[in-house]
Short mmCIF file of C-alpha atoms in Angstrom, two decimals:
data_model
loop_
_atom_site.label_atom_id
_atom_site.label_comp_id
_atom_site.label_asym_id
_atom_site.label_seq_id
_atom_site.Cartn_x
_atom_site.Cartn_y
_atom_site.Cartn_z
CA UNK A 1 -3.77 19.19 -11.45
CA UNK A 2 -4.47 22.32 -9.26
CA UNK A 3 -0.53 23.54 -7.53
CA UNK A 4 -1.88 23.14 -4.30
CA UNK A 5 -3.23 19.39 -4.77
CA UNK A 6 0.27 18.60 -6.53
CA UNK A 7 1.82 20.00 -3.57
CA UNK A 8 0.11 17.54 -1.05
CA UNK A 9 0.89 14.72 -3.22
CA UNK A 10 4.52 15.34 -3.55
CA UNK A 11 4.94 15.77 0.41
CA UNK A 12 2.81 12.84 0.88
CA UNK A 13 5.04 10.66 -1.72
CA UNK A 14 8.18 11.79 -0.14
CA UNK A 15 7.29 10.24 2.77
CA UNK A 16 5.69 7.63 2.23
CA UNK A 17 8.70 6.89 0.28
CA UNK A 18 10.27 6.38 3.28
CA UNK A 19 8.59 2.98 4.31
CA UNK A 20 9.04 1.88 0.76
CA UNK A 21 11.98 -0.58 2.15
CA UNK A 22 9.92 -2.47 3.88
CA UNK A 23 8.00 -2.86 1.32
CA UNK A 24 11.02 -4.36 -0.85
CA UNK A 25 11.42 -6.24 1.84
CA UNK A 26 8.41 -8.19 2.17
CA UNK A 27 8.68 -8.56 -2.13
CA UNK A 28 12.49 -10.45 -1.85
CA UNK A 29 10.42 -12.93 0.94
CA UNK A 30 8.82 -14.24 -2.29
CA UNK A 31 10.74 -16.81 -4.32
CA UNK A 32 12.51 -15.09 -7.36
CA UNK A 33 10.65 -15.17 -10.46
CA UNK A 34 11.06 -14.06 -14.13
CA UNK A 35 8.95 -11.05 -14.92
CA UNK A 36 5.94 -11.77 -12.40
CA UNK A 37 2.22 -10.13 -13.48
CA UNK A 38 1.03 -8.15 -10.73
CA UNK A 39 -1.82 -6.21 -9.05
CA UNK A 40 -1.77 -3.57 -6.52
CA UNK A 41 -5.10 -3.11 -4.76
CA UNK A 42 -5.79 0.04 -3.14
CA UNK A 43 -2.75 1.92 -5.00
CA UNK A 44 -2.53 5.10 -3.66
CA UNK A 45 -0.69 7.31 -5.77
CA UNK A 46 1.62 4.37 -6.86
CA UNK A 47 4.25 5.05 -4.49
CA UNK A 48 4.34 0.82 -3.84
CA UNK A 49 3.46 0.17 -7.08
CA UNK A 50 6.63 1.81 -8.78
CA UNK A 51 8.86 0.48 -6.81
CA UNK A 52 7.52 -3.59 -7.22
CA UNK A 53 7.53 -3.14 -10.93
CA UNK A 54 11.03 -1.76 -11.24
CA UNK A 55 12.07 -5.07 -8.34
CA UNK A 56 9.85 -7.44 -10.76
CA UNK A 57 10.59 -6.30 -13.98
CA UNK A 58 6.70 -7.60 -14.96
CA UNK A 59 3.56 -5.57 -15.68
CA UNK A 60 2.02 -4.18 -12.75
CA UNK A 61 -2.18 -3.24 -12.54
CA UNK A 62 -2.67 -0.15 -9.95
CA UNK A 63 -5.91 0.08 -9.01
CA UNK A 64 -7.67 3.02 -6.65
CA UNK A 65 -10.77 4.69 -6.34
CA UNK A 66 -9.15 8.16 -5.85
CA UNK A 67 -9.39 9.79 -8.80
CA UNK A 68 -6.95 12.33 -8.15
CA UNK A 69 -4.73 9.56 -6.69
CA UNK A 70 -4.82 8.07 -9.81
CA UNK A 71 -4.76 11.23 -11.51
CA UNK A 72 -1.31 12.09 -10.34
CA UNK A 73 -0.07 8.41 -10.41
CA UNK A 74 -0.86 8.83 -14.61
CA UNK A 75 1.24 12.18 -14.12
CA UNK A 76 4.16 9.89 -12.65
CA UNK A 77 4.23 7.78 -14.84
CA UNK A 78 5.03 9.83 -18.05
CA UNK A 79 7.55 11.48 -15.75
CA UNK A 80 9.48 8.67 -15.28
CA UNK A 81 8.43 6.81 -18.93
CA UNK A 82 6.91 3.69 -16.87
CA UNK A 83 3.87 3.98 -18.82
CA UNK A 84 4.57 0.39 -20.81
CA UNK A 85 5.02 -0.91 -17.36
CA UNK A 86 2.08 -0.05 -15.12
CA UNK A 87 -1.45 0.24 -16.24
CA UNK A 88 -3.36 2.76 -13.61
CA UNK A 89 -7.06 1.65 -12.98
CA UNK A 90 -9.40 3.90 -11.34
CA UNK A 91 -12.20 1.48 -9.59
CA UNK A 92 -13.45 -0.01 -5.98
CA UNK A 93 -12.68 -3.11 -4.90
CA UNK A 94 -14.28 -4.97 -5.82
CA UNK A 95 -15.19 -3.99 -9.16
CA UNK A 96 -15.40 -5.72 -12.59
CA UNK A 97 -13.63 -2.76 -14.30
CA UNK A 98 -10.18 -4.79 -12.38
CA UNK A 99 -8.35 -7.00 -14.87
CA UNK A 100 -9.05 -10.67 -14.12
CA UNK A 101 -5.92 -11.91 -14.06
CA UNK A 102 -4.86 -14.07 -12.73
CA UNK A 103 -1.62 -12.92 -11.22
CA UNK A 104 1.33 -13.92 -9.93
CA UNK A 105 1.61 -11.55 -7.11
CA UNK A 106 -1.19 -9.38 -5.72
CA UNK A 107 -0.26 -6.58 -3.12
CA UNK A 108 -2.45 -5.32 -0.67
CA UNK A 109 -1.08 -2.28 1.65
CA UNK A 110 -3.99 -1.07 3.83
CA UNK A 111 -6.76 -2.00 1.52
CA UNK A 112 -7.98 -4.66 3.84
CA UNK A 113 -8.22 -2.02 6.86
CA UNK A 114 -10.62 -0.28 4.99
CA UNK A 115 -12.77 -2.72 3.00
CA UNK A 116 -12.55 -5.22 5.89
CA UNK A 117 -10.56 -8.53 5.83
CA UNK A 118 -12.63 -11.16 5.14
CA UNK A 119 -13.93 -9.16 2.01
CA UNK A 120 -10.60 -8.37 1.30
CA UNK A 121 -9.40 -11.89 1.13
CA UNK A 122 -12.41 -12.69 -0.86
CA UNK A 123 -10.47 -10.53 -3.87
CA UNK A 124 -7.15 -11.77 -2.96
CA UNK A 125 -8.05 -15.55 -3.74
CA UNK A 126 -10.02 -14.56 -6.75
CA UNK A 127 -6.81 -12.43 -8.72
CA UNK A 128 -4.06 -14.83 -7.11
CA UNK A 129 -3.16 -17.58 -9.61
CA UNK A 130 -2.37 -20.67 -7.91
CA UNK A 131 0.62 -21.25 -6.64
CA UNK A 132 0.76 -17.24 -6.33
CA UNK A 133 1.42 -14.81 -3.68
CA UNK A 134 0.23 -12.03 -2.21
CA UNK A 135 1.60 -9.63 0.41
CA UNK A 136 -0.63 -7.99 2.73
CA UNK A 137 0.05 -4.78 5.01
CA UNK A 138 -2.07 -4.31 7.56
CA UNK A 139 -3.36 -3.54 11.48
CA UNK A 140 -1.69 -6.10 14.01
CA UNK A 141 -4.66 -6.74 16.09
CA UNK A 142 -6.74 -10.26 14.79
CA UNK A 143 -4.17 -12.11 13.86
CA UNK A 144 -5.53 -15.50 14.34
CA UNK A 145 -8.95 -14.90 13.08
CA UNK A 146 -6.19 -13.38 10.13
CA UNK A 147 -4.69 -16.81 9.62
CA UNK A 148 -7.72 -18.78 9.76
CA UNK A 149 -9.28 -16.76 6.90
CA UNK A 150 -5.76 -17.41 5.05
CA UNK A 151 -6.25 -20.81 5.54
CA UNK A 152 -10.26 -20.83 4.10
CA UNK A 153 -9.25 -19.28 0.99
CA UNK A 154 -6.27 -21.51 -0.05
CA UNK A 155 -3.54 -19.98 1.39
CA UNK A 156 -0.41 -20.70 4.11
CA UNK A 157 1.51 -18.14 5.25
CA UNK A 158 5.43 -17.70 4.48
CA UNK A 159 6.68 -14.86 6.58
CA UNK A 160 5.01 -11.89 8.81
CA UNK A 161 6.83 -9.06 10.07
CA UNK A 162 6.18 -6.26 12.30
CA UNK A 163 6.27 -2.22 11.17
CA UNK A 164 6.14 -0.90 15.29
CA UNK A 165 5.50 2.13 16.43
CA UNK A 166 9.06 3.45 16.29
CA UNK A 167 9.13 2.92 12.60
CA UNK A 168 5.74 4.45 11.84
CA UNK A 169 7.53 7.83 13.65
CA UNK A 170 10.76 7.65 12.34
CA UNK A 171 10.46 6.72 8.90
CA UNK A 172 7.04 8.82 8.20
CA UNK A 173 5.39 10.71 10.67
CA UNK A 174 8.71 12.65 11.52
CA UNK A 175 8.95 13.34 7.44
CA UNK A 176 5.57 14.63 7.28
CA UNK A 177 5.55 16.82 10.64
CA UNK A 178 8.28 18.37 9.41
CA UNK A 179 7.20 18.87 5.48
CA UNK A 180 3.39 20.51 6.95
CA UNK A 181 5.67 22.93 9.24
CA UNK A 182 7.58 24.12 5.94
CA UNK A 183 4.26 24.03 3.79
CA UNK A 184 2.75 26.69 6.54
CA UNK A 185 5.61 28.55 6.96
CA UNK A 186 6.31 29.07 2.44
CA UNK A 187 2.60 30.61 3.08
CA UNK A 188 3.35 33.22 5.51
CA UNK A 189 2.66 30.80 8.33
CA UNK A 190 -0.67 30.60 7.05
CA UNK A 191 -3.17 27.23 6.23
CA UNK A 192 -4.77 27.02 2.87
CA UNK A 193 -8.60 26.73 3.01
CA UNK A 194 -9.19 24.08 2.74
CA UNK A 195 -6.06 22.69 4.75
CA UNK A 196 -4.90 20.12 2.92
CA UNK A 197 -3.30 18.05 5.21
CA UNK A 198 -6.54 18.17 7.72
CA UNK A 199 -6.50 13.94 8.08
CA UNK A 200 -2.81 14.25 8.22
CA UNK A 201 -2.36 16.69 11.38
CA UNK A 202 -4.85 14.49 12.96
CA UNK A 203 -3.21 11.42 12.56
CA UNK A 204 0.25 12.93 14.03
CA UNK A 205 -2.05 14.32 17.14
CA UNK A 206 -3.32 10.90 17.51
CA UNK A 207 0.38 9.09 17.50
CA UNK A 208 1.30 11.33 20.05
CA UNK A 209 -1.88 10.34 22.30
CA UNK A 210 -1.27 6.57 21.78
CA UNK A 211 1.78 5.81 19.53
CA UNK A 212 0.91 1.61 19.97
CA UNK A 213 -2.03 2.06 17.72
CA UNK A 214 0.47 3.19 14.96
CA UNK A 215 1.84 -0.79 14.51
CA UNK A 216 1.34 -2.36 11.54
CA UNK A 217 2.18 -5.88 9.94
CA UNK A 218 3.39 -7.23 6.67
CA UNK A 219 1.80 -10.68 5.72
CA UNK A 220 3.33 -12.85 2.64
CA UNK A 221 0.74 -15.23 1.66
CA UNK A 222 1.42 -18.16 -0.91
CA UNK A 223 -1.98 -19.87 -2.48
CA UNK A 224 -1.97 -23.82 -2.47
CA UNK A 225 -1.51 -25.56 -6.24
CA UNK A 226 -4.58 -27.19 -6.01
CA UNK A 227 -8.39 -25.38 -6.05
CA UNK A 228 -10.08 -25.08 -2.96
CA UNK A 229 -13.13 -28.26 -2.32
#
């Protein structure tokens, strides 16, 4: 992987780090269980997906359709000798390349914003074993039309919490501001072409121009013991 690609990761891990508690946080909502299987949808560069597996202490499927997301989550997990732990998966969801399951936990942080919500709960009822759960970060806006679909695929809803936009700053956007403005300044105060972080400077611009946009809500989902009619 190219220095300057490694670079971007790293900075971007760091910080998304950062909201990694509330992530933990939405897994100890679930009822304890031994050694849950689990799937991450929309994975990122595993950032989530490292952390639930060391809480779980279960197998864990990351799935993207990055490859160089993927690429460096690989890289991570030799580093940190998780490789008997999580199995990376490089595929759109949906996609039949996606172990079937099912599983005990599925995880869904931002997928849904981007492949839509209904189609996103759509995959969530198919990998979620019965009697399952599934946690689900998304946009706040919709959140009845939200609950109704929860309800149509087989599911109730445990807990829901919101991320607002105070969080968003201080736990990432303030990290990341800050790690651009020393990534310019170790190159002479220069950008890289291409500028890496393009989407990233963008998306601090835009928090600044309307910082309510920037909330965001956890959903923890269980599915109902019996098949849907």
């Amino acid at each position: 992987m190219a220095q300057g690609i490694r670079d971007y990761f790293e900075i971007k891990d760091r910080c998304r780090g950062k909201l990694a508690a509330h992530t933990r946080k939405a897994f100890r909502m679930i009822p304890s269980m031994r050694r849950p299987s689990m799937l991450d949808l929309g994975c990122g560069t595993g950032v989530s997906s490292i952390e639930l597996a060391l809480l779980g202490g279960g197998a864990l499927t990351a799935v993207d359709a990055d490859e160089a997301s993927i690429g460096r989550l690989r890289e991570k997990l030799r580093e940190h000798g998780l490789e008997d732990r999580i199995t990376p998966v490089q595929a759109a969801v949906p996609s039949s390349d996606i172990p079937p399951g099912p599983y005990d936990i599925v995880v869904a942080e931002g997928l849904l914003n981007i492949i839509g919500f209904k189609k996103g709960m759509v995959e969530i009822e198919r990998y979620v074993k019965h009697e399952g759960f599934a946690i689900i970060h998304d946009e706040v806006p919709g959140k009845e039309e939200k609950l109704a679909l929860f309800k149509k695929h087989g599911f109730h809803l445990l807990f829901s919490f919101v991320l607002d936009e105070k969080v968003w700053w201080d736990d990432y956007y303030v990290c990341l501001e800050k790690a651009i403005e020393e990534f310019d300044a170790a190159r002479a105060g220069g950008r890289e072409t291409p500028d890496p972080f393009v989407a990233e400077r963008s998306e601090i611009d835009d928090y600044r121009r309307d910082p309510g946009r920037f909330r965001s809500v956890f959903y923890i989902i269980q599915k109902q013991s019996w098949p849907k009619k």
